[in-house]
Coordinates of C-alpha atoms in Angstrom, one line a residue:
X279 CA 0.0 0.0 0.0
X280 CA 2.8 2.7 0.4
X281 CA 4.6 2.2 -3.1
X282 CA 3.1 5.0 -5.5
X283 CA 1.1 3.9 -8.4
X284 CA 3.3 5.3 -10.5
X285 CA 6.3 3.6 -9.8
X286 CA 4.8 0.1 -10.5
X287 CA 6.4 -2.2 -13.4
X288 CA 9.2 0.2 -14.7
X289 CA 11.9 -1.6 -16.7
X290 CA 15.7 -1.4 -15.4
X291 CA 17.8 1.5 -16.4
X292 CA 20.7 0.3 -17.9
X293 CA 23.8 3.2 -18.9
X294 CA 27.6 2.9 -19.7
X295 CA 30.4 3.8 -16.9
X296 CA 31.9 7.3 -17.5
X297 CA 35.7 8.1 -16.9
X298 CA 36.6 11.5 -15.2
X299 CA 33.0 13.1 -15.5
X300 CA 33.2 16.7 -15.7
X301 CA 30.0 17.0 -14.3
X302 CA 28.5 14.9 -11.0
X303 CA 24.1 15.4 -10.3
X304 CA 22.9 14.4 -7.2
X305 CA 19.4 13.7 -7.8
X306 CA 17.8 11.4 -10.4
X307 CA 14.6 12.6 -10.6
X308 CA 12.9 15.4 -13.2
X309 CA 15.6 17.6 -13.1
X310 CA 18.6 15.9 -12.5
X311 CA 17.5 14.2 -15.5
X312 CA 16.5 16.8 -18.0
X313 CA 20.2 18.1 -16.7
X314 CA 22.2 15.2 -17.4
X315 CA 20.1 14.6 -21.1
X316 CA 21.2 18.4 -22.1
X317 CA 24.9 18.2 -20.7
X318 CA 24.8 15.2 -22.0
X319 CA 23.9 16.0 -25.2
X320 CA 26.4 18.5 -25.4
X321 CA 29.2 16.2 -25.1
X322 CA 29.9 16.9 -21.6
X323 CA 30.2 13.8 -19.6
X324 CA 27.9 13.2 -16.5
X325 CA 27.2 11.2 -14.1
X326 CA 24.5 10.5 -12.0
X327 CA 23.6 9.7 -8.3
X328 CA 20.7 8.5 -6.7
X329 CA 20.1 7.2 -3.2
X330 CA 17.2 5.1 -4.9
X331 CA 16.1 4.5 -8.4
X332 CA 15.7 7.0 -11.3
X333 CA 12.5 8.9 -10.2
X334 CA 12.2 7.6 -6.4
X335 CA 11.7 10.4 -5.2
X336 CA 9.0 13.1 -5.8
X337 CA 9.1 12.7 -9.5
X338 CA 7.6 9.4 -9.2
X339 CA 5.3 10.4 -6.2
X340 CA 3.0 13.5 -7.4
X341 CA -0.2 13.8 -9.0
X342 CA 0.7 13.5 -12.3
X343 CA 0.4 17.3 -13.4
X344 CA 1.7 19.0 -15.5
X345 CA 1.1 22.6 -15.7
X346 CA 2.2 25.4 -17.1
X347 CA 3.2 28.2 -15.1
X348 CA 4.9 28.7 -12.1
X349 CA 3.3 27.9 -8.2
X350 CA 2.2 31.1 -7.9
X351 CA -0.5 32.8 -9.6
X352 CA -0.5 34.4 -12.3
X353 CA -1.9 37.6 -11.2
X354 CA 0.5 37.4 -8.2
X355 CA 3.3 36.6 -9.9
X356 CA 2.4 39.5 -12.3
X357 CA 2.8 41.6 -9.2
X358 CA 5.3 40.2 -7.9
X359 CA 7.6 40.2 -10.4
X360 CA 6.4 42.8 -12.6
X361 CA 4.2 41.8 -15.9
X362 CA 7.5 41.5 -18.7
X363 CA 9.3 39.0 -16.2
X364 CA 6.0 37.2 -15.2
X365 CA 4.8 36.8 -18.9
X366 CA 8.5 35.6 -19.8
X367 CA 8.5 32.9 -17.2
X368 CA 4.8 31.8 -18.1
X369 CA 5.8 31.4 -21.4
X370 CA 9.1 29.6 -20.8
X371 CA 7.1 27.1 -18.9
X372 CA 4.8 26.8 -21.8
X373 CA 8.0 26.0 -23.9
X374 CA 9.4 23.5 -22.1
X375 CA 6.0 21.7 -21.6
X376 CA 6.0 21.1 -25.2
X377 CA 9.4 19.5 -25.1
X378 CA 8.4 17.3 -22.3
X379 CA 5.6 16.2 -24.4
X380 CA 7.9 15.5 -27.1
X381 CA 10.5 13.4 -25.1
X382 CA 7.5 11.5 -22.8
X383 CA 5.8 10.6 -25.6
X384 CA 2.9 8.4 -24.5
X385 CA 3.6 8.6 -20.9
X386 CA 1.7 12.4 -21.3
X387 CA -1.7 13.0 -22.6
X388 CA -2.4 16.8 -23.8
X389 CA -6.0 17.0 -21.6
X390 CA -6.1 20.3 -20.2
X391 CA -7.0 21.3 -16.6
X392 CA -9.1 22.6 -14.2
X393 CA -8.0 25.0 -11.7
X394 CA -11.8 25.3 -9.2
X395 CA -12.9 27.1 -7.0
X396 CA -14.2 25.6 -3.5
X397 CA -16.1 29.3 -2.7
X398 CA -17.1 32.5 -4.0
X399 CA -13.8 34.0 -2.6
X400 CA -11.7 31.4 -4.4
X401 CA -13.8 32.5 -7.7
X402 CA -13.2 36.1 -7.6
X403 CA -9.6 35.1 -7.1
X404 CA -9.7 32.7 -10.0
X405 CA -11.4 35.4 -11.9
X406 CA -8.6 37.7 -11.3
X407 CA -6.1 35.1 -12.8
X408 CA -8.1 34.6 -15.8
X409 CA -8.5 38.6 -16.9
X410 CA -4.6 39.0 -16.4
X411 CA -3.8 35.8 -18.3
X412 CA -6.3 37.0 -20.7
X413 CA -4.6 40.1 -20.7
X414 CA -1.3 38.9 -21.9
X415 CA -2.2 36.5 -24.3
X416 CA -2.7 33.0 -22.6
X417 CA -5.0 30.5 -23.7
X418 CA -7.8 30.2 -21.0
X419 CA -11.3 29.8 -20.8
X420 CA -13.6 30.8 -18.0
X421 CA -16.3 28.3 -16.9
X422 CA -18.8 29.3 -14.6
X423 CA -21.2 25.8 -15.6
X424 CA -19.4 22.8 -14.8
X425 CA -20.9 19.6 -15.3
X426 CA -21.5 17.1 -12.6
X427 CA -20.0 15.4 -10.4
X428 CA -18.5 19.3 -10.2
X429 CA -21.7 21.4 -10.4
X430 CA -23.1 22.7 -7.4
X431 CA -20.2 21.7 -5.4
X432 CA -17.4 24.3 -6.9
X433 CA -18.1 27.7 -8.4
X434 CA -16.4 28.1 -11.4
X435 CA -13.6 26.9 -13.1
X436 CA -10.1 28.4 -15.2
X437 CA -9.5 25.8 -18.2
X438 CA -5.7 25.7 -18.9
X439 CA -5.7 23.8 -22.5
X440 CA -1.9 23.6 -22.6
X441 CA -1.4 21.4 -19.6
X442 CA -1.6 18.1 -19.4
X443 CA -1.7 14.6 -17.7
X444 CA 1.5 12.7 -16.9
X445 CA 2.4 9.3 -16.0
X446 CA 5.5 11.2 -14.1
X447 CA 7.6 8.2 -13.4
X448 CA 7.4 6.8 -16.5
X449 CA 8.3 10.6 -18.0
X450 CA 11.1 10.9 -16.5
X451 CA 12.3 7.3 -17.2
X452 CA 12.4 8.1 -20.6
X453 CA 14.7 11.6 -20.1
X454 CA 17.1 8.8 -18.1
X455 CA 16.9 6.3 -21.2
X456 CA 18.0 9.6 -23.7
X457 CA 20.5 10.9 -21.3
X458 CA 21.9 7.2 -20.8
X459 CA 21.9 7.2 -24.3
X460 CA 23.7 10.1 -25.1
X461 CA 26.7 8.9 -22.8
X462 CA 25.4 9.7 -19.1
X463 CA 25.7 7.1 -16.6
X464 CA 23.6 6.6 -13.9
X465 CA 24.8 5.4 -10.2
X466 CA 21.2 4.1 -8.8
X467 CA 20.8 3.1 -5.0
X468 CA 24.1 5.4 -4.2
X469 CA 23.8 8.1 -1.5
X470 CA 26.5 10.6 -1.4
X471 CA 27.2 11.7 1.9
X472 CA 30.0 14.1 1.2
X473 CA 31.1 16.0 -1.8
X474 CA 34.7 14.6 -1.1
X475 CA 33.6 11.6 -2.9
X476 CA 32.7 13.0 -6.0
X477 CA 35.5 13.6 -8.9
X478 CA 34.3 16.1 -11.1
X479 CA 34.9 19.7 -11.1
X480 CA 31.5 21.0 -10.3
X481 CA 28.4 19.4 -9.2
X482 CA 24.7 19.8 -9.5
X483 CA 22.5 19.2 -6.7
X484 CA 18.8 18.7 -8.0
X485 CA 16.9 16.7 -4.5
X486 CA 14.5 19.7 -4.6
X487 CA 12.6 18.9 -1.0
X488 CA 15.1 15.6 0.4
X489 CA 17.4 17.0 2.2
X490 CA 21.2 16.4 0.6
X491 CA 23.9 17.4 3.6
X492 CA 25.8 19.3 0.6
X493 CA 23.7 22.4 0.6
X494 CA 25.7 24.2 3.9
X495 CA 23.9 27.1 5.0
X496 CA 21.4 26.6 1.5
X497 CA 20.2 23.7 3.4
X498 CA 16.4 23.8 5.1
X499 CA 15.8 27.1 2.8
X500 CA 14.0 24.7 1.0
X501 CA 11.4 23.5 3.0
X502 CA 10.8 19.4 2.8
X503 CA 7.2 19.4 2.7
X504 CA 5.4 16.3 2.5
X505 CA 2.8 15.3 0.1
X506 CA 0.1 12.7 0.0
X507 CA -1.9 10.9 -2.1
X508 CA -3.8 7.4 -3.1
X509 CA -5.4 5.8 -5.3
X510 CA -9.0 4.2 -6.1
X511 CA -10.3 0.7 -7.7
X512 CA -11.2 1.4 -11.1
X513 CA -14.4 3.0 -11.6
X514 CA -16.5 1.8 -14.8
X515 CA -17.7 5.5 -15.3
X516 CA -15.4 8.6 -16.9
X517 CA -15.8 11.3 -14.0
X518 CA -13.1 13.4 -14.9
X519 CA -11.2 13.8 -18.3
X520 CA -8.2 16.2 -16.8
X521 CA -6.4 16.6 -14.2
X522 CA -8.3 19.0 -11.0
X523 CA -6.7 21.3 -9.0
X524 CA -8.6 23.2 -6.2
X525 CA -8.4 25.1 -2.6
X526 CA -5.1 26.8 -3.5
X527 CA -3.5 23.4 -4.1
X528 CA -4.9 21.9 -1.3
X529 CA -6.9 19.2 -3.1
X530 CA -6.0 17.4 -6.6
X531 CA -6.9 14.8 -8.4
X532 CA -7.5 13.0 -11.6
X533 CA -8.3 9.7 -12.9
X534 CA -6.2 7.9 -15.5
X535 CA -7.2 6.1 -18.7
X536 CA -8.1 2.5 -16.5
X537 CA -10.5 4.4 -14.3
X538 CA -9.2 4.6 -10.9
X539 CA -8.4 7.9 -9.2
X540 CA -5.6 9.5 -8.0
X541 CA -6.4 12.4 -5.5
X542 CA -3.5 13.9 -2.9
X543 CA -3.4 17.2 -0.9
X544 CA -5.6 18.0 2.2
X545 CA -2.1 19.1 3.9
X546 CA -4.3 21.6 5.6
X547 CA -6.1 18.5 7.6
X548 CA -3.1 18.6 9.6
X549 CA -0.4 21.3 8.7
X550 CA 1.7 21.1 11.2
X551 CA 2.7 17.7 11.2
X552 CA 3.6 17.9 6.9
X553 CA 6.5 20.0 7.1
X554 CA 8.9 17.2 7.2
X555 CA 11.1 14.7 5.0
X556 CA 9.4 11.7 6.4
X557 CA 7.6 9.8 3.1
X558 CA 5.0 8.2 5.4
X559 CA 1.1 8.3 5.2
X560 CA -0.7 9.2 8.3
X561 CA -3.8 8.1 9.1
X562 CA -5.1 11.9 9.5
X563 CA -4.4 12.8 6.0
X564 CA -5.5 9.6 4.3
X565 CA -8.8 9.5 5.9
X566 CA -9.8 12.7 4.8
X567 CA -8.8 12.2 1.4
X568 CA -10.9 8.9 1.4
X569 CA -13.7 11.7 2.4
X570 CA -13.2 13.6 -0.3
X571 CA -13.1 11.0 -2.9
X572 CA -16.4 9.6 -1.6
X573 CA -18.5 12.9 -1.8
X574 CA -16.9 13.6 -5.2
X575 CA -18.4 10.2 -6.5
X576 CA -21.3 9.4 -4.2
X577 CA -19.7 6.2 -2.6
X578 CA -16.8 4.5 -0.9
X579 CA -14.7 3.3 -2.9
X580 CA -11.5 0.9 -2.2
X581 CA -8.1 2.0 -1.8
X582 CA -5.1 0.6 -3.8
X583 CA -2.5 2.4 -2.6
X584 CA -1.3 5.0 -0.1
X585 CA 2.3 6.9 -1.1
X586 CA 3.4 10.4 0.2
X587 CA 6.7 12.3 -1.5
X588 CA 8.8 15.4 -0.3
X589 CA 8.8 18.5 -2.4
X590 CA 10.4 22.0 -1.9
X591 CA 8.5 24.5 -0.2
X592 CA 9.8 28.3 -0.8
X593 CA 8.4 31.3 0.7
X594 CA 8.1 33.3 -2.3
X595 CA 7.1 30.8 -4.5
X596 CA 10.0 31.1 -6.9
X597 CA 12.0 27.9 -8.3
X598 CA 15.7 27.6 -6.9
X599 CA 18.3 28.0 -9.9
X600 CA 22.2 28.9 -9.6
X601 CA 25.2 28.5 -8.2
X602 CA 25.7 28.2 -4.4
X603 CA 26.3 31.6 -3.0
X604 CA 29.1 30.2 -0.9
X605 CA 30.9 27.3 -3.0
X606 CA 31.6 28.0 -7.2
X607 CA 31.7 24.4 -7.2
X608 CA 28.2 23.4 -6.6
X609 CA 25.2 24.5 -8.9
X610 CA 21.3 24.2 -7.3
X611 CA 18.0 23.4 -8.9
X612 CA 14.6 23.0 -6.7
X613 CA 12.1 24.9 -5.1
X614 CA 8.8 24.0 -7.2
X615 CA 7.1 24.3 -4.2
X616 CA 4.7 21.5 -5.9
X617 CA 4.8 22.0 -9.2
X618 CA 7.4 20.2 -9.8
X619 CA 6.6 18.0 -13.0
X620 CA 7.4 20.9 -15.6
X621 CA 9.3 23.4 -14.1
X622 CA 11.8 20.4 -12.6
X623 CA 12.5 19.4 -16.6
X624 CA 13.0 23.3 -17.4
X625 CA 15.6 23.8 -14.7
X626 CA 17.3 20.9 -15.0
X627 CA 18.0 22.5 -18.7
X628 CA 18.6 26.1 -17.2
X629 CA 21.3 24.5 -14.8
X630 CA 22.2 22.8 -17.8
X631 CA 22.6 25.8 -20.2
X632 CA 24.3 28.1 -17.7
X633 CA 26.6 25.4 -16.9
X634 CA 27.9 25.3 -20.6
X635 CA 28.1 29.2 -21.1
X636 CA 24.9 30.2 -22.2
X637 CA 22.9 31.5 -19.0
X638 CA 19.1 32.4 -19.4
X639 CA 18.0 35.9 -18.8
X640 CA 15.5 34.6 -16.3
X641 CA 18.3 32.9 -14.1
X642 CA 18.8 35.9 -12.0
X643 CA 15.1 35.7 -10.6
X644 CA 15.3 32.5 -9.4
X645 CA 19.0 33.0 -7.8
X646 CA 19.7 30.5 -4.7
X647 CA 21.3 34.1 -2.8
X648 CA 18.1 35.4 -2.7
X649 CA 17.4 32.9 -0.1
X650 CA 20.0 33.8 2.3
X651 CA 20.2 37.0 1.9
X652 CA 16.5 37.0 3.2

């Protein structure tokens, strides 16, 4: 009951032993990979560490999402960062969801989402997301009738058409298999417990929420925050075609082409025990995302499996991109603060970029001193 649904029946990862890497990623999950395909591609040679399989961790834990944008809102992040830098990163995120797409191939389906609201507060907030993504060209539609089992239960609805559903373990799988092809080898069911052990000149950690022990005074700036989820017998009815995403990320869920749903969130059931690196289910949690399930679908229904993952929590919301502030020799990338299925693969590629000479203009907003000079 605690192994994640999507982690079941992936085929071994097999890659060739590099000599005298120039570059060393701890983490083998969404961006470690997307880091070591692009360096890899490149010519540079990488290698890879993971203290469990390719996509263990978080990447093979989540909901499935992926979503354009970043974890804020738009309209926040608008404000926030001021409308050319917030439109730049939107549509960066856009970009790199198509080339997930193209390198996942069946393992994401182009559905769309739903972003709901649970009140009429949440729908004047939604509302305010839609005008100012509206406003600056993004495909989205506005839904104030939404069909059952939604109507009368949720107020109105944002329809993102660019996002999609993804089997996430699988996904990132398949970045592993191109970057193993390309010449990156992969050191699965290795923890490193000290950058003395590692040969190559400079290092990218990419654990996003599990906590590394390389970070120094980086580390615990971003917050392991636990996530959990399960997932239903197969219902012979199609309740939902896309993934849903509700009370400020609270609750989500979808159900996948066999029937059975896959809902997580409900943090907010009991808050103060989920700020933590412990991948455990508690009783808490799980029961009231059994509740939730039921009222969405008018019964009980059985329970599969229980999982829970660690992702990155930041306070402002902002992915974690750069080079340590205090050692030239390690690079960072994490912070999705949950929404970690897209911009994980586009960081991974920043890191990736900047590491062979050819920084984005948006690295400097997601700088990792930003976080201890705060």
């Amino acid at each position: 009951m605690s192994k994640s649904w999507w982690l079941e029946d992936l085929p071994p990862l097999h890659s060739a032993r590099v000599f005298s890497p120039d570059i060393e990623i701890i983490g083998a999950g969404v961006t470690g990979c997307s880091c070591a395909l692009s360096l890899a591609r490149a010519g540079m040679r990488v290698r890879v560490h993971d203290a469990r399989e390719v996509a263990g961790g978080a990447s093979g834990r989540n909901g499935g999402f992926a979503l354009r944008g970043g974890a804020q809102a738009y309209d926040k992040a608008v404000e926030f960062l001021g409308r050319d830098v917030a439109r730049e990163y939107w549509r960066l995120t856009e970009e790199y969801l198509e080339r997930l797409a193209a390198l996942a191939g069946d393992a994401l389906t182009r559905t769309g989402s739903l972003r709901i609201a649970a009140d009429d507060e949440e729908r004047e907030e939604l509302r305010a997301e839609y005008e100012a993504l509206r406003a600056d060209g993004f495909h989205a539609e506005w839904r104030d009738k939404l069909a059952p089992p939604l109507a009368g239960r949720f107020r109105a609805a944002i329809f993102h058409p660019p996002d999609a559903s993804v089997q996430p373990a699988r996904a990132v799988r398949r970045l592993a298999e191109a970057a193993a092809e390309a010449g990156a080898e992969f050191v699965e069911h290795h923890r490193v417990e000290s950058l003395d052990e590692l040969e190559a000149e400079r290092v990218v950690v990419a654990t996003d929420g599990y906590p590394s022990g390389l970070l120094g005074e980086l580390e615990g700036l971003i917050i392991p925050t636990r996530g959990q989820m399960l997932a239903t017998e197969p219902l012979a009815e199609r309740l939902f075609a896309m993934p849903h995403y509700g009370r400020h990320g609270f609750d989500y869920w979808q159900q996948l082409d066999d029937g059975r749903i896959v809902v997580g969130g409900f943090r907010d059931a009991a808050l103060d025990t989920e700020f933590t690196d412990v991948e455990e289910t508690t009783a808490v949690i799980q029961d009231a995302l059994e509740q939730f399930v039921a009222s969405l679908v008018g019964r009980r229904l059985e329970v599969t499996q229980r999982w829970a993952g660690i992702f990155g929590l930041v306070l402002d919301f902002l992915p974690v991109v750069g080079r340590h502030p205090d050692d030239e020799r390690i690079w960072v990338a994490g912070g999705y603060s949950g929404h970690g299925n897209v911009l994980g693969f586009m960081c991974g590629d920043l890191v990736a970029q900047a590491l062979l000479g050819g920084p984005h203009p948006l690295l400097p907003t997601f700088d990792p001193a930003r976080l201890v000079a705060a």
